[in-house]
mmCIF file of C-alpha atoms in Angstrom:
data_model
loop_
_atom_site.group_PDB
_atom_site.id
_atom_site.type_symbol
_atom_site.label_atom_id
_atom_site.label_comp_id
_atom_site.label_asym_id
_atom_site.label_seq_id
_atom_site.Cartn_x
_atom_site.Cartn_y
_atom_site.Cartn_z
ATOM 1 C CA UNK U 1 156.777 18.165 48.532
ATOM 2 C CA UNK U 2 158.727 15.035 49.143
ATOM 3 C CA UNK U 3 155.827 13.616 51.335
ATOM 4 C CA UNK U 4 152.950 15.097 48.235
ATOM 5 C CA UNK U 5 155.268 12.899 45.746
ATOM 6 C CA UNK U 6 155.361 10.037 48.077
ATOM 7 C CA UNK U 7 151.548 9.535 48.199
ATOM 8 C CA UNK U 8 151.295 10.405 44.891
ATOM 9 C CA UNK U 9 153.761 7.294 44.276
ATOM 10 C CA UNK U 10 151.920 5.249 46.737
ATOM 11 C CA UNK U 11 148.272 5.545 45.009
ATOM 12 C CA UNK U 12 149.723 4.801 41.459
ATOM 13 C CA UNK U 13 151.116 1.698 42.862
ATOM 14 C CA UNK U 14 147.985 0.930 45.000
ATOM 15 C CA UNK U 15 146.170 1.629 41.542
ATOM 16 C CA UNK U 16 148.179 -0.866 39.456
ATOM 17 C CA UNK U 17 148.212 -3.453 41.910
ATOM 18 C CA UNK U 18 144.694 -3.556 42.000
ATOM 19 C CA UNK U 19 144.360 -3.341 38.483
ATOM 20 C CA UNK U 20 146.317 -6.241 38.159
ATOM 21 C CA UNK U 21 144.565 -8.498 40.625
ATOM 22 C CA UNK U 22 141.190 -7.681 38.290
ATOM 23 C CA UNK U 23 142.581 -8.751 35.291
ATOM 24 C CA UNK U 24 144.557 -11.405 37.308
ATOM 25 C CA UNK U 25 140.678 -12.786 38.711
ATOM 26 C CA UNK U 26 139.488 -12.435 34.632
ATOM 27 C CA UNK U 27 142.428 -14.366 33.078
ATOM 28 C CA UNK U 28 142.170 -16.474 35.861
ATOM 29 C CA UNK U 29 138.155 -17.681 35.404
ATOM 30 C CA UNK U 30 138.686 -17.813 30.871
ATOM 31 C CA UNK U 31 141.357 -19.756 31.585
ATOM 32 C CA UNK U 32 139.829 -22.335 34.144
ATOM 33 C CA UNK U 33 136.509 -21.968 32.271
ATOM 34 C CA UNK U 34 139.373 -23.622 29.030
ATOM 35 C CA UNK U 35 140.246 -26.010 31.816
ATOM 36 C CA UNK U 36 136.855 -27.313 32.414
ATOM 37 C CA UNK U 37 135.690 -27.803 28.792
ATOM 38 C CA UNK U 38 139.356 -29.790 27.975
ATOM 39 C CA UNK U 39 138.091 -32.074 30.968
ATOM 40 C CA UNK U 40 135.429 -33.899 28.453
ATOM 41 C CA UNK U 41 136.487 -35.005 25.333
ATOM 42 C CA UNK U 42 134.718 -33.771 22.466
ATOM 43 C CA UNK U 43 133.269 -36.102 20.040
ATOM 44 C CA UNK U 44 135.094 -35.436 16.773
ATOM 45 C CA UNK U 45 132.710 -34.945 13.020
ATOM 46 C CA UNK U 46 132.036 -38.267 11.936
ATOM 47 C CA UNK U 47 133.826 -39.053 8.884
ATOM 48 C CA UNK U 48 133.897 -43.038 8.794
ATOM 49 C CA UNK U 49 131.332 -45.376 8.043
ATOM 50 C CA UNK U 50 129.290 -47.374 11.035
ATOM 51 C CA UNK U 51 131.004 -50.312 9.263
ATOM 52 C CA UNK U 52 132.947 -50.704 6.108
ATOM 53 C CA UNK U 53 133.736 -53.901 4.047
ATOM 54 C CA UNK U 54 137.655 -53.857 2.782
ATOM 55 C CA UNK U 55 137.330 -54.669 -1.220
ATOM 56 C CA UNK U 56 140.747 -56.817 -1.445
ATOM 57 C CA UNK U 57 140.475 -59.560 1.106
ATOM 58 C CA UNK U 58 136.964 -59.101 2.155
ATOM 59 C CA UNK U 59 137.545 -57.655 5.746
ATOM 60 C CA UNK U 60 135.074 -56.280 8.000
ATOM 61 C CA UNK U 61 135.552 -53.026 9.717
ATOM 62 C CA UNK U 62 133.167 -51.913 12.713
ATOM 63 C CA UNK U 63 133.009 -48.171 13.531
ATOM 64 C CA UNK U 64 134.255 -47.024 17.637
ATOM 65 C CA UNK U 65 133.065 -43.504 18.135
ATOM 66 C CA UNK U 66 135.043 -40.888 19.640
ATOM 67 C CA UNK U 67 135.080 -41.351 23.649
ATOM 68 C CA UNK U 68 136.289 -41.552 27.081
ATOM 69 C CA UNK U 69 137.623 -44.466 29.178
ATOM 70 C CA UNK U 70 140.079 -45.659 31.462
ATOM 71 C CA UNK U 71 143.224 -47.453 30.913
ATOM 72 C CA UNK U 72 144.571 -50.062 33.366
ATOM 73 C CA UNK U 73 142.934 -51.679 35.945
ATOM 74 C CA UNK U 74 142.029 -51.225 39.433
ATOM 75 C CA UNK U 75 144.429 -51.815 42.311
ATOM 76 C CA UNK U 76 141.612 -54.678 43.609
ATOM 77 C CA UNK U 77 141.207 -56.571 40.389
ATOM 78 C CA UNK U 78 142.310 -60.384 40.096
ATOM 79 C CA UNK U 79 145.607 -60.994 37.950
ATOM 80 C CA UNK U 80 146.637 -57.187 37.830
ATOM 81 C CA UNK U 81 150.195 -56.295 37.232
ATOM 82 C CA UNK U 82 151.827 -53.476 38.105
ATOM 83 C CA UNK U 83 151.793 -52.231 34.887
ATOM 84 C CA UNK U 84 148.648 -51.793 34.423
ATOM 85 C CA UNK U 85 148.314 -49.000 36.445
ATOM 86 C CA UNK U 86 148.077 -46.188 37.359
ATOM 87 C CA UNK U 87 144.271 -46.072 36.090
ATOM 88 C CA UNK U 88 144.653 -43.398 33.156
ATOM 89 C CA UNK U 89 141.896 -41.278 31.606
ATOM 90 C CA UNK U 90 142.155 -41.407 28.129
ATOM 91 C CA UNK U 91 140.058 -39.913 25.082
ATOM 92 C CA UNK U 92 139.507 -41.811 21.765
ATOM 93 C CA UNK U 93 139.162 -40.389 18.452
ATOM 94 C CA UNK U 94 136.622 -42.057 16.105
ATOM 95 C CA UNK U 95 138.554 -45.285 14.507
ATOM 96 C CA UNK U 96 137.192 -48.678 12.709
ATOM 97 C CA UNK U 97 138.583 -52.009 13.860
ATOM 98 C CA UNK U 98 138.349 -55.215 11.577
ATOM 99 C CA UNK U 99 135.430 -57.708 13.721
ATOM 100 C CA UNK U 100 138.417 -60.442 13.403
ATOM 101 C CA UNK U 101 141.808 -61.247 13.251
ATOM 102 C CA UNK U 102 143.415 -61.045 9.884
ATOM 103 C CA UNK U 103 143.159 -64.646 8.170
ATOM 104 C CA UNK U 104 145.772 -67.089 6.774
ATOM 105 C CA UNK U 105 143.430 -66.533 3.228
ATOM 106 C CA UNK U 106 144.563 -62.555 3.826
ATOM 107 C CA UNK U 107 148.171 -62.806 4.143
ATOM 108 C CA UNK U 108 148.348 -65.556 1.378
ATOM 109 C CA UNK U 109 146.706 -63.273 -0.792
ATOM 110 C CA UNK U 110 148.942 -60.168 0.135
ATOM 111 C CA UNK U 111 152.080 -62.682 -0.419
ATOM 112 C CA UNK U 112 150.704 -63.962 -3.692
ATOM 113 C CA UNK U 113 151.065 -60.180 -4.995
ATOM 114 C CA UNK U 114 154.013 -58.716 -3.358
ATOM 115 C CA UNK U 115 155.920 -62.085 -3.240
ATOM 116 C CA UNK U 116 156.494 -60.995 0.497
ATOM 117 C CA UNK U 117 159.008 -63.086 2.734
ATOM 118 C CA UNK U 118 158.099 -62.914 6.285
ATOM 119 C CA UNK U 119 160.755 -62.655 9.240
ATOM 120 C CA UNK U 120 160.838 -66.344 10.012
ATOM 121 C CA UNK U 121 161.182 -67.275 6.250
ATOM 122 C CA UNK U 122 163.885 -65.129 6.296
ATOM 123 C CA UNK U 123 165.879 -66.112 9.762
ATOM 124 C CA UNK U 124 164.160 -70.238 9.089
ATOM 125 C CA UNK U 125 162.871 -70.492 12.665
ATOM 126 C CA UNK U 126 160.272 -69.324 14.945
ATOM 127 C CA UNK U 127 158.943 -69.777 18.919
ATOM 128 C CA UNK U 128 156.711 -72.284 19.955
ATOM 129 C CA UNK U 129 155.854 -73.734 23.428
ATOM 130 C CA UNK U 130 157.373 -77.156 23.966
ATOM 131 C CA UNK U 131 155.472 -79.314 26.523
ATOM 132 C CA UNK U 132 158.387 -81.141 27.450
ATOM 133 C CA UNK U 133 161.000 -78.263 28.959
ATOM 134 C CA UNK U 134 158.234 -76.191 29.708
ATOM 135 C CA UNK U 135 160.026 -73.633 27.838
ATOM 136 C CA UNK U 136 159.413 -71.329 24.278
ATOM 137 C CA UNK U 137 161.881 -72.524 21.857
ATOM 138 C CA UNK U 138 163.396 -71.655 18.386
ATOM 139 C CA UNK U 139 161.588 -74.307 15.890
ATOM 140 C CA UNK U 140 163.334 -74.404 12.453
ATOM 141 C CA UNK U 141 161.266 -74.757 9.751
ATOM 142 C CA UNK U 142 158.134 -73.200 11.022
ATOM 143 C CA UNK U 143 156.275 -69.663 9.746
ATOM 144 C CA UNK U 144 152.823 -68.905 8.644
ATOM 145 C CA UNK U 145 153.022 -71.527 6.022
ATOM 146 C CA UNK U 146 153.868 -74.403 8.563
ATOM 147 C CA UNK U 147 152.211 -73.264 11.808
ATOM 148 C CA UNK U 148 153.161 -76.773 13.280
ATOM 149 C CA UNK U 149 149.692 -77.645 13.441
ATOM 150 C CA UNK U 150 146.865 -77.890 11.181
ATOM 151 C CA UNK U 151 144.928 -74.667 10.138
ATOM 152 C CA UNK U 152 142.486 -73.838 6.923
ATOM 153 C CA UNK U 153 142.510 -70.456 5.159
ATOM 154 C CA UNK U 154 140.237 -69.453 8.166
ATOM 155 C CA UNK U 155 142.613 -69.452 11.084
ATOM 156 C CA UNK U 156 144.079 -66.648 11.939
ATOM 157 C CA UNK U 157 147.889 -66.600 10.728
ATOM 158 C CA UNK U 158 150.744 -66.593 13.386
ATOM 159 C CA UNK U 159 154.262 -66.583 13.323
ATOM 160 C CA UNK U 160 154.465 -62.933 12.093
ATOM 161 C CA UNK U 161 156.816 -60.190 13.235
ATOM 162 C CA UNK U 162 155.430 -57.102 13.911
ATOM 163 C CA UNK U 163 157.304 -55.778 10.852
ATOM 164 C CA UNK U 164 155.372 -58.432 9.224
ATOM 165 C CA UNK U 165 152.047 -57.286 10.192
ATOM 166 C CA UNK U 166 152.998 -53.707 8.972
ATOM 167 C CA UNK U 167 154.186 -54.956 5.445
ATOM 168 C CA UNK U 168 150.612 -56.124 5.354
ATOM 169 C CA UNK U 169 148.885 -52.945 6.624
ATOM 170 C CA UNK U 170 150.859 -51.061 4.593
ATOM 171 C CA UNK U 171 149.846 -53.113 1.413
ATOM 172 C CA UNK U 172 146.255 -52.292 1.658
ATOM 173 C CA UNK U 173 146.900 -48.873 2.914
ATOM 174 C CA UNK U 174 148.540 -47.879 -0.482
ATOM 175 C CA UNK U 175 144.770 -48.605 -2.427
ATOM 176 C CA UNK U 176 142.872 -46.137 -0.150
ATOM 177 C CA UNK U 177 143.069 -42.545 -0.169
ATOM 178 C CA UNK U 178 140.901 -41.146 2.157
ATOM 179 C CA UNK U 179 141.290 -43.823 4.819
ATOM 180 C CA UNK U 180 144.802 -45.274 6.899
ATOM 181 C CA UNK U 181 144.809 -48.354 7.756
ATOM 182 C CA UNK U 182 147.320 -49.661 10.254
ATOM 183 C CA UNK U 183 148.248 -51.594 13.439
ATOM 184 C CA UNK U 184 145.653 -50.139 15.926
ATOM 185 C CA UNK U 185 147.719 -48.810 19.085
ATOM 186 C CA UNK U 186 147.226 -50.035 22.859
ATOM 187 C CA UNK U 187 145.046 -47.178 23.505
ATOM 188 C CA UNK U 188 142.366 -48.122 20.560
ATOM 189 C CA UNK U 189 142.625 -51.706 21.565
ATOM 190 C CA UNK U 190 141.778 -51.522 25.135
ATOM 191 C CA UNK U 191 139.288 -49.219 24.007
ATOM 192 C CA UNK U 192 137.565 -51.316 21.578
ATOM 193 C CA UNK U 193 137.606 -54.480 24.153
ATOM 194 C CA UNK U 194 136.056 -52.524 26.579
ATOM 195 C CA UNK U 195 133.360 -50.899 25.094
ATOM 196 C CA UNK U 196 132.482 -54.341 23.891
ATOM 197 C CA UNK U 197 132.777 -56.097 27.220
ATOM 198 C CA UNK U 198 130.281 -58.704 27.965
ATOM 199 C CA UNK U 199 130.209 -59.662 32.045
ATOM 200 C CA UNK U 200 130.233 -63.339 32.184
ATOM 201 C CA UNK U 201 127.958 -65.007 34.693
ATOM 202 C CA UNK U 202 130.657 -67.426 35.531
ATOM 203 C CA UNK U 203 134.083 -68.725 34.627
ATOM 204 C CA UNK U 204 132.919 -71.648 32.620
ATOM 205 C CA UNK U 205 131.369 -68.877 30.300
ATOM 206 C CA UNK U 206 135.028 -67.848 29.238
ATOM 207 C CA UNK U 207 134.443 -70.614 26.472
ATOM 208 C CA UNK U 208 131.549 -69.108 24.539
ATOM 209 C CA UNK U 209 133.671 -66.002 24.008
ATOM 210 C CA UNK U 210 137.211 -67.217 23.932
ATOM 211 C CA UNK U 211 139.532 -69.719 22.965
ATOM 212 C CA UNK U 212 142.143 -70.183 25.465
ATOM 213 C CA UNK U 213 144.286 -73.213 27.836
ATOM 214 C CA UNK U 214 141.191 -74.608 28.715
ATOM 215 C CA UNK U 215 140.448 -78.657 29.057
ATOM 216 C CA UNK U 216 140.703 -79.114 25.470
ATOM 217 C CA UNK U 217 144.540 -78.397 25.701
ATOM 218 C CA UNK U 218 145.006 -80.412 29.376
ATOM 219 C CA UNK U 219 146.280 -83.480 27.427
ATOM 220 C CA UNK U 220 148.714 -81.460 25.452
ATOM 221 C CA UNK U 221 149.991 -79.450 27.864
ATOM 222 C CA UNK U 222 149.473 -80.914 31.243
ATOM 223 C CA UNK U 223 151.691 -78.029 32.532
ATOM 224 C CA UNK U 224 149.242 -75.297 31.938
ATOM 225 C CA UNK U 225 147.150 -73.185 34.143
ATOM 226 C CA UNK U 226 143.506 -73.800 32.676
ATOM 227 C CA UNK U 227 140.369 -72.356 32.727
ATOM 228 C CA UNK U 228 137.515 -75.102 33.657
ATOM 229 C CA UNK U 229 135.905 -75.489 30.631
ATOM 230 C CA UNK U 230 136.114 -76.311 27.117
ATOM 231 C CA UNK U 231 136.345 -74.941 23.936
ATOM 232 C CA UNK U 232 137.027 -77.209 21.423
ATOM 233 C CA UNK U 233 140.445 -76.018 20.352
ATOM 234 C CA UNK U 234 144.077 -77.299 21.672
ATOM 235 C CA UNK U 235 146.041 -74.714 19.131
ATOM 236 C CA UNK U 236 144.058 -71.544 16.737
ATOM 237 C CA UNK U 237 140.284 -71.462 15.835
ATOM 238 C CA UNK U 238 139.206 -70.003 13.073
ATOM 239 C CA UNK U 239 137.891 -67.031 13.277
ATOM 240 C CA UNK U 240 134.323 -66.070 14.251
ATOM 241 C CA UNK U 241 134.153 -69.431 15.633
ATOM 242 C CA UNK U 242 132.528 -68.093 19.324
ATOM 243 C CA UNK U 243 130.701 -65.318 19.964
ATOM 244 C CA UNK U 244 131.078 -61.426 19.548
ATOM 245 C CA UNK U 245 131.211 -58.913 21.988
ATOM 246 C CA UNK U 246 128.371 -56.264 21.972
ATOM 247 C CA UNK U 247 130.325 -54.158 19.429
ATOM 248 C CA UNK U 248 130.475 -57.318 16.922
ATOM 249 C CA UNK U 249 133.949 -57.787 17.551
ATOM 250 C CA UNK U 250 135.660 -61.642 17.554
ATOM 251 C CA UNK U 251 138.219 -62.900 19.575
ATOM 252 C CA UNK U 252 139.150 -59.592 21.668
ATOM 253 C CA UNK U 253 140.181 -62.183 24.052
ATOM 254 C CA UNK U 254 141.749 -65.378 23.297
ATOM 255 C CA UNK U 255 142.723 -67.102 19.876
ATOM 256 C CA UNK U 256 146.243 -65.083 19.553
ATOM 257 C CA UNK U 257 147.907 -62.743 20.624
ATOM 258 C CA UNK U 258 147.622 -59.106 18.637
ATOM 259 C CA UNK U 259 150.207 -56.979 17.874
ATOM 260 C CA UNK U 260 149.856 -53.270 18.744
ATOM 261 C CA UNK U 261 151.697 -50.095 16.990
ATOM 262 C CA UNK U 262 152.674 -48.863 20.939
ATOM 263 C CA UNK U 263 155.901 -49.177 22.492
ATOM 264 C CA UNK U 264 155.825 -50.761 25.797
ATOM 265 C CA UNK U 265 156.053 -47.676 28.137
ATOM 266 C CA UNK U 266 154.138 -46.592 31.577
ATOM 267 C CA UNK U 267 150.733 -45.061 30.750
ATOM 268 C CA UNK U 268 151.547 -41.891 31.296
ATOM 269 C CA UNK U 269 154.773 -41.363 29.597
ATOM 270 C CA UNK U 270 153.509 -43.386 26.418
ATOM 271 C CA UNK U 271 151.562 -41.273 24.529
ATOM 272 C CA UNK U 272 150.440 -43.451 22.470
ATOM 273 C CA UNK U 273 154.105 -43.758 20.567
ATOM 274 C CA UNK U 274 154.196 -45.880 17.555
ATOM 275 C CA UNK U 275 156.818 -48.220 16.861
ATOM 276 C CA UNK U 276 159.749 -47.155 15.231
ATOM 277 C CA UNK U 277 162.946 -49.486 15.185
ATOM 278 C CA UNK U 278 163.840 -53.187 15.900
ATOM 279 C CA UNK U 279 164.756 -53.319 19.168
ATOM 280 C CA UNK U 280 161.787 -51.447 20.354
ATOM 281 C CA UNK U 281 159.820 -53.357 22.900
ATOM 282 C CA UNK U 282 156.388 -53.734 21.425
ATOM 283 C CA UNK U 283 153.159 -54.026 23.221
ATOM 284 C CA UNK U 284 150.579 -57.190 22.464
ATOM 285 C CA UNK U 285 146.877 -57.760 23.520
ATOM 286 C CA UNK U 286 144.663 -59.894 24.080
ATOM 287 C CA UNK U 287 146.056 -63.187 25.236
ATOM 288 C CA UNK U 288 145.624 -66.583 23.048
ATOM 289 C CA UNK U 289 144.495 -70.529 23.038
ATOM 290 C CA UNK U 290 147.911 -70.810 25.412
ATOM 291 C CA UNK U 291 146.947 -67.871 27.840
ATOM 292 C CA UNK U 292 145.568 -68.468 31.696
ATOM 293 C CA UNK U 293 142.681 -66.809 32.455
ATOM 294 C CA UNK U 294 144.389 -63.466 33.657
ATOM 295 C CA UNK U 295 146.181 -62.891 31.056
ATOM 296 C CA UNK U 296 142.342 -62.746 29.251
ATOM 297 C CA UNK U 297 141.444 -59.823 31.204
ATOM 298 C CA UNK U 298 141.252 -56.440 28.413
ATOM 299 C CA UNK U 299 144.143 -54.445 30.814
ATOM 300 C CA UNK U 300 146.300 -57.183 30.600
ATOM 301 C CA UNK U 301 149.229 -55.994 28.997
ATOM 302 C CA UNK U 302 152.264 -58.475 27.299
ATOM 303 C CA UNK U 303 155.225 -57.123 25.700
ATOM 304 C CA UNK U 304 157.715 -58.377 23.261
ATOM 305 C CA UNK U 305 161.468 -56.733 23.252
ATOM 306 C CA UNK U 306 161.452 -56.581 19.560
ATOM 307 C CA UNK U 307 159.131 -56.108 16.297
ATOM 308 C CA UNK U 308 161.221 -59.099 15.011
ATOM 309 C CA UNK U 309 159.795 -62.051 17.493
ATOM 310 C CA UNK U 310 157.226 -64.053 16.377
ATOM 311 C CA UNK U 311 155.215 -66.665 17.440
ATOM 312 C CA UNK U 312 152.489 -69.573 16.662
ATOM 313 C CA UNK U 313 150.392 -67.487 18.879
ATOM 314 C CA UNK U 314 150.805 -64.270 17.359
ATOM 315 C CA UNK U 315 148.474 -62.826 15.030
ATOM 316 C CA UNK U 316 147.059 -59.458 14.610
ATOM 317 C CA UNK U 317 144.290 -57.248 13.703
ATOM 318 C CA UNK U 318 143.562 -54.047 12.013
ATOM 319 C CA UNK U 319 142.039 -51.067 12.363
ATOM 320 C CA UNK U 320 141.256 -47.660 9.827
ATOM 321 C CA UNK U 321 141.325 -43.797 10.444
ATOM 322 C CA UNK U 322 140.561 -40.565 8.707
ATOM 323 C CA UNK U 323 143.123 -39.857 6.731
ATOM 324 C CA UNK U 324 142.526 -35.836 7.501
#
C-alpha cells in the first residue's frame, strides 16, 4: 500500500512538474515575443504640425518625428569626454523645435508685457570672458539689455538664467491649449542636431554652418583655441545668419550656448529629469562664438552647477509637445 501511494505521489508530481515547464516554455516565448516588439520604438499618432508659426513673437517651429538614435559618442571620436558615454539607445517621441534661437526682439517683447526682471537685473552682474586673466568673471552692469557688445533685435539674447528662459517658455505656454511649449531636454536636443547633421568636407567648412572662435575672434582673444577659418563674427550673430542643417534648423552648433530642461546626470541614470531647484546642475548644448571646435561636436555635453548662472554666451531655444 505504502509503495501503491508512493508512485501514486510520484506521478502527480512528475505530472505537475511537467505541466509547469509547458506553461513555463508559453509564458516564456509571449513574454520574449513583448521583449522583441519593446526593442523598436513605435512611432507615436501624429498630432503636431510638419511646422508651425508661433502667433506672439513670430517663431518658427519645425516638426522631429518620433524615432531612434544614439546618445553619446563613440569611444574613437576626436574631443570625446567621458561623459559622453556610454553610447545609449534612446527613443524620441514626436516634438517641434523653433529653426533658431530665441531673439533679443522675443524676450523684449515678453518683458514689455510681464515687466519681467531677469536674474542678472536682479543680482547687477553677469560672466563674461576677459582676455586679459584668461578667466570668466562677474561684470556689473551687464544682462540682456547690455550684452557688452553690440547686438540688433536679431541676435540671439544672452545673459539669461535658466530660470530666465523658463519665465519665457512659460509665458507663451499659458496662450496655447493643446500644445506645451518648454525648454527642450538633452535627449530632444541631441536628437534634433543629429538628425540634421550635415558631414563637412573639411574643417574650414565649420564656418558656413557655425559661428564659433574662429580667425575673426584671433585679435580679441589671442588666447583661444580656433578653428581655421572665418566667420565674420568676434561675439553673437544674428540668427539665420549661416546655413541650416537638413532639418532647417540654425545654429545647432555655434552662436550660444542653449539651455536644456535635463539635469546633468550619466545617461543612464538621467532619464531625461527636468530641472527642478537652484542648485541643480543643468545641462547646455551646443557650444557658441567662444567654443573650440570640440566642444561643436552634437555629443558634446557642458554643464552649469546652477539654473541661476548666466552668461553673454548663453541663449536658448524652444521646442513644443502634445499636450495629451
Amino acid at each position: 500500500m505504502k509503495n501503491n501511494k508512493f508512485n501514486k505521489k510520484s506521478i502527480l508530481y512528475i505530472l505537475i512538474i511537467l505541466i509547469f515547464i509547458v506553461y513555463s516554455r508559453v509564458f516564456f516565448v509571449v513574454f520574449s515575443d513583448k521583449e522583441v516588439s519593446g526593442n523598436t520604438c513605435l512611432k507615436k499618432q501624429t498630432k503636431l504640425n510638419k511646422v508651425f508659426v508661433e502667433k506672439t513673437t513670430g517663431l518658427k517651429f519645425v516638426r522631429m518625428d518620433s524615432g531612434e538614435f544614439y546618445m553619446g559618442s563613440p569611444e574613437s571620436e576626436d574631443g570625446r569626454k567621458s561623459d559622453e558615454g556610454p553610447l545609449t539607445r534612446v527613443c524620441i517621441n514626436e516634438f517641434m523645435i523653433s529653426e533658431s534661437e530665441t531673439r533679443v526682439k522675443d524676450f523684449s517683447l515678453f518683458v514689455s508685457q510681464t515687466n519681467y526682471i531677469t536674474t542678472a537685473e536682479k543680482e547687477g552682474f553677469s560672466y563674461i570672458y576677459s582676455p586679459l586673466t584668461g578667466r570668466w568673471e562677474k561684470k556689473t552692469g551687464v544682462s540682456w539689455k547690455k550684452p557688452g557688445f553690440e547686438q540688433t533685435e536679431d541676435h540671439p539674447v544672452v545673459h539669461l538664467s535658466f530660470f530666465d528662459a523658463m519665465e519665457f517658455a512659460n509665458w507663451l505656454d499659458q496662450k496655447y491649449k493643446q500644445i506645451k511649449i518648454g525648454l527642450p531636454s538633452e535627449h530632444q536636443w541631441e536628437y534634433a542636431a543629429k538628425k540634421g547633421y550635415i558631414e563637412l568636407k573639411n574643417k574650414e567648412e565649420i564656418c558656413l554652418y557655425s559661428n564659433s572662435a574662429d580667425l575673426s575672434a584671433k585679435g580679441n582673444f589671442p588666447g583661444w583655441k580656433i578653428s581655421s577659418c572665418e566667420d565674420g563674427f568676434v561675439f553673437t550673430a544674428p540668427v539665420k545668419s549661416f546655413n541650416p542643417d537638413t532639418n532647417g534648423l540654425y545654429d545647432m552648433a555655434g552662436n550660444v550656448w542653449e539651455w536644456c530642461d535635463s539635469e546633468y546626470k550619466p545617461y543612464i541614470s538621467s532619464q531625461n529629469l527636468s530641472v527642478y531647484g537652484k542648485k541643480k546642475s543643468v545641462v547646455i548644448k551646443g557650444g557658441s562664438f567662444y567654443s573650440k571646435p570640440e566642444f561643436l561636436r552634437f555629443s558634446a555635453r557642458e554643464h552649469l552647477n546652477s539654473g541661476k548662472k548666466r552668461a553673454y554666451d548663453l541663449g536658448f531655444r524652444l521646442v513644443i509637445t502634445g499636450n495629451d
